[in-house]
Each structure stands twice: as structure tokens, then as C-alpha cells.
């Protein structure tokens, strides 16, 4: 029986790594992976809390999150692909067309 | 005394005809051409004159003190106060309407000939008809507010007609000057109206109708009456060109000569006299204000006459003469002889209108020349003009039996017997000066040897009949016009004063004096003036030059009109311009107001410049800010829990 604190700490650490990745890394693909990491950190929190509370809800929500994450990854990758075709780069600093 | 008032709707026709003339000349005139304009412009005035005559005869057949009225519509209603667009024709406004429509119609007829070579004849008659309309509203109004409408209207038309040839900047400037100086007087008039409403309103009487004012006049007693009287007189000095607001009238002479005759001699400038006579019941309550009127009148009469004796320009002489004669009228009404003042107003309208028309005829014949030093010996070349102008001169210099003799005598007599001895002296001196400058004008223009430019000499011609007929009619009026006010005891006596008596009251002399001897003094002064002019300008033509050279300073002072214009310029106009330019324009407008407006815009723009730096377009920056916000929210809840 792993203590809840460990799991929640792991979840928090993974989430923080994901956030840091999104904010710091300049490659859009890596930013995407970081987002997936954040989602999985949250999944981890959900199922650990669900198993501790003895409820199915946590697991149900995890499946939902996974489904959404898959759809999001498909759409996101498509967007990244078309950006690369039109721009020849996937560097986040180049994507500043929407500024003032 | 019960005043019989009869409803007489046809009074509205007197206003309707000139109004129709305005509309026609403004909209249809330019397309219909000169003939139609020449027909309609004077035509409506003759029609108005016809209606006015009918109304006047109706009034004349009524018992003394009667009046005709026409209530057209309720004009303004505010709480208990209301004022109507209503007309009233009593003895006083009857006389005025007859003068305005009669002399006005003649001058309109004269204009046909005078403006025959002008492009803008439709515009000219539009303004002239508009003037007649305004003047008739002024004299027919049955309340002060409607009178003020006419008062403003004539001021506007005066401006439009002085600046009629607006392409000349000087003429346009003179028009503006007339307008602005008149506005100063109008402000006084307005304040007087406010004072009347406030004073009466405080006692529960809300009206500006003349009849009601007359009945409630005692409520205005004391200080209020004096204040109202002085304010009204300030209004009159503006419109009637008295000291200190007379400066616009000489400059108004740049307008076409019929305008000078109609507006700046016969009708508009007498509006101030009419107003004081109309509100005589107020002035009787304020003896101090009345004394002021008399004093200013006498001073103006003398002051303007001294300027007139050296002016070389024929119209300028007549302009100063008008100011001087208006001074006489104010001396008359200021002495309490309201009927005499109006009597002189009437005779003056005849002879001064005629003098201006004759001067116009001379100018017309000489192709625009106004300088009397370039005239002379025109008597045989312009016989009708000379004859009529000579009659008018005899009338203004008070030679019996011409009209001016009777009216001027009554005024001087009133001035003496009301106890204004010094003002009477001024009046007598002015009579002498009047004779001098008028005969100087006649001698320089019609006698002696010709000093006309050779190239203008060949086309000297007597004016066409449209111009000479009004001259002849006015000459007849200037001759017989005074016979309605003969000295008491002779034939029908002073019928004019008896006719006006119920409206303006009867003059009661404070001291006894022999009318004959007073008249003798004035006549002697007048005769001396004529004699001097004869000696100076016909017998020994060198004398004026010699005197001008000997008394160089005095001569220049008079020639430059006592430098009053320069004084006003220095004291009023230039400081105002300076203040407007530097304080109001540069300081307040440009710096403060524009600065505030521009500053508001600039501050928004500047803060925007700073704020837009946040919009980098970089997704990661946004994500970071989002993170900070999320951390803030989470931190806040943790803080709440920890507490």
C-alpha cells in the first residue's frame, strides 16, 4: 500500500514538469508532449484518490481524459504539420503572427 | 379716460405686403429679372402705404384716444407670463406707420432709378422690403417684446445694406461696426425689458403690453423707473446714434444712398425717439433719466454739428447733420415734450430723406463723386435736384414757413420752458451751426464755379423721373409738413400735439416764456449761420482756407471727428482684439481647451503604447501569465484554508 502522499507528490511533480515544459521549451512538439504529461499527472491524481476513496468515479474520469487527450493530440499534430508545411519551422518564437 | 380699441384685422396687411415682397425678391426675383423686381419691390410698399392710409383715416375718424388693434396669435406663454403677436395702431404708431410706409415707398421708387445699373437689384429690394417689414413690426407692436423683434430686425437690415457692396472690405467692415455698436445698445434695451418683467412680476403683474404697462406704471416707481429709463436710453443711443454710440452712423454712409435716406435718416435711426415717446409714462416717473436724455440730446446735437461744418464729403455732412437733428429730438422728448420730439421726427424724415435723395441724385449725376470740393455750379445742370434740395435746406435751417421751423421751434421752446436753460443755449448754437453747414453744402455743390473733373463733366445729367418724382413729392411734404403743428392761436394751432396727446401726454411748461421771443432768438442764430456761409463760400471764398490754416489745430480736430474713433479703437477695440488674440485664443483656447482635449487623447495613446508590449504573440508568454493567475487563485484558496 503506497501512501497517498507519495502518489499525490508524484502527480504534483509530474504536473510541474509538464507546466515547465510548456512554458520553457521552444519546440511545439515538445510543448505538446508536456501537455500530455500534465494530463497524465492529473490522471494519476484521479485514480490514486479514487482507489483511496473506493469509488469508480476517478477511473471513469481518467477514461474521459484519455479520450479527449487522444482527440486533442490528433488535432494538435495536424495543426503542427500544417504549420511546418507553411512556415518550414516549428519553433514557438516564430509563431507570433497574432501580436499587435 | 376710457380708451376705445377697435379690432381691425387689416393691420396685418401692412406687414404682409413687405413680407410678400421679401419672399418674392429673394426667391423669384433673380430669375424673373429686373422689371419684375422693380415692379414688386416698390409696389408692395405702395400697397402697404395704401392700407396704412386706410387704417390711419379709420383711426382719425374715431374719438380722441382711440386705437385699432389686430391680435394675430399667442406668441410666448410661460407660466403666468404671456405675450402675443399683436399689433396696435394708435395716434403715435399711426404717425410712424404713415412716415415709414409713405417715405419708404417714395424711397423704394427712387431706388429703381438709383440702382438701375446694379447687378444685385433683387438682393437690394429683398433687404429693403425686409427693413420695411421690421420697421413696421417695431412701430406697430403692442408689446415691448415684439417691438424688440422689430428693433433687432432693422439692425440686421441696416448691417446688410451698409455692407451691400460687400466686395469692398472697408464697406463690409463698416457694416460690422454698425452691427456691433448697435448690439451694445440692444443689450441695454434687453436689460430694461428684464428689469420691467422682474419688477412687475414681483408684484404679480406679468405683462409687457404697452397698455398694461401704462396702467401699472406707478408700480415701477422710484429707483426701478430710473434704472429702466437709463437702460432704455442706452438702447436708444445705439439705434439713434447719440453720444456715446453714434460712431457707426457716419461710417454707414458707404451703403447705397437710398439706404442712407430710408434707414439712416428717415426711419430706423428715429426708433429710439419713438421708443421713448412710446414709453413716456415710464420716463415721466424718472425725471433724472429724462434729464439725462435731454442733456445727451443737446450735447450730441452740438457735437455733431461742429463736425459737420468742415467735412468735405457730401454724405458725411448729412450723416452728422442727422446725428445732430436726432439730438434735437432727444432734447425735445427729454424736456417732456414728447409730441414735439415726434413732430420733429416727422418733419426730419421728410427733409432729411429728401436731402439724402438729392445728394444721391448729385452723386449719380457725377458718376459716384462725393467730394464737395470737386463739385460746384450744378444749379443749372440739375435744376430739379437743386430746387428740391434747396427747399429741404430751408426746412432744416428752420426758415418759416417750411416744416423744420415749426418743429425745431417747439423743441427749443420746450427745452427753455422746462427749465433746461443751458441745453436751450446749446440748441440755439446748434441751430446757427446747422444753417452754416447746410448752406455751405448748398453753395459748394450748386453755386460758385465748377470744380468737376473734366472727364466727368460731359455726362452730368438730371436723374430719371423715377428719381425726381420722389424728390418733388418729398419737397412738397418738407414744405407743408410742419403746418399740422402751428403755434397755438394761429388757425388750427398745434393739431399734431392734440392728436398725439392721449398717447404721449401733453407738455406742461415749468416756466412761462414768450414763444415769439424764443423763436426770434433761434431765427437770429439761424440767420447768422446762413449769412456766414454766404460770406465764406460765395462772397469771399478765400476765408475758409485762411481760417483752416490759421486755426489748423481746431480744423484738424473737427476734420478728424475729435479723434473719437481713434479713442474707441485705443480704449475698447484694440484691447479687446489683443485680449481675444493673446488671452482667449492663444491662452485659453489653444493652450487650455485644445490642450485638455489633445492631452486626453495623447494619454490614452501613450498608455496603449505601453500596454501593447504585453501582446507579444508568443504562446508561451501567455501560458506563463496564465500559470501565474492559476497559482494566484490556488494560493488564495490555500491561504483561506490555512487561516
Short mmCIF file of C-alpha atoms in Angstrom, two decimals, chain A residues 19 22-26 31 92-93 95-96 98-100, chain B residues 612-624 627:
data_model
loop_
_atom_site.label_atom_id
_atom_site.label_comp_id
_atom_site.label_asym_id
_atom_site.label_seq_id
_atom_site.Cartn_x
_atom_site.Cartn_y
_atom_site.Cartn_z
CA UNK A 19 3.96 23.08 -16.91
CA UNK A 22 5.09 24.05 -21.87
CA UNK A 23 6.50 27.36 -20.70
CA UNK A 24 10.18 26.81 -21.26
CA UNK A 25 10.64 24.57 -24.31
CA UNK A 26 10.53 26.32 -27.65
CA UNK A 31 5.25 21.60 -25.71
CA UNK A 92 7.38 28.63 -30.90
CA UNK A 93 9.12 32.04 -31.09
CA UNK A 95 4.63 31.83 -34.21
CA UNK A 96 3.95 35.46 -33.29
CA UNK A 98 -1.16 37.30 -33.68
CA UNK A 99 0.70 40.07 -31.86
CA UNK A 100 -0.22 43.79 -32.09
CA UNK B 612 0.55 46.67 -26.13
CA UNK B 613 4.03 45.49 -25.28
CA UNK B 614 2.26 42.72 -23.31
CA UNK B 615 0.82 41.35 -26.54
CA UNK B 616 3.89 39.53 -27.82
CA UNK B 617 2.06 36.93 -29.85
CA UNK B 618 4.18 34.28 -28.17
CA UNK B 619 2.02 31.44 -26.82
CA UNK B 620 4.46 30.64 -24.03
CA UNK B 621 4.26 34.12 -22.60
CA UNK B 622 0.52 33.78 -22.41
CA UNK B 623 0.84 30.39 -20.84
CA UNK B 624 3.17 31.80 -18.23
CA UNK B 627 0.11 29.97 -14.80
#
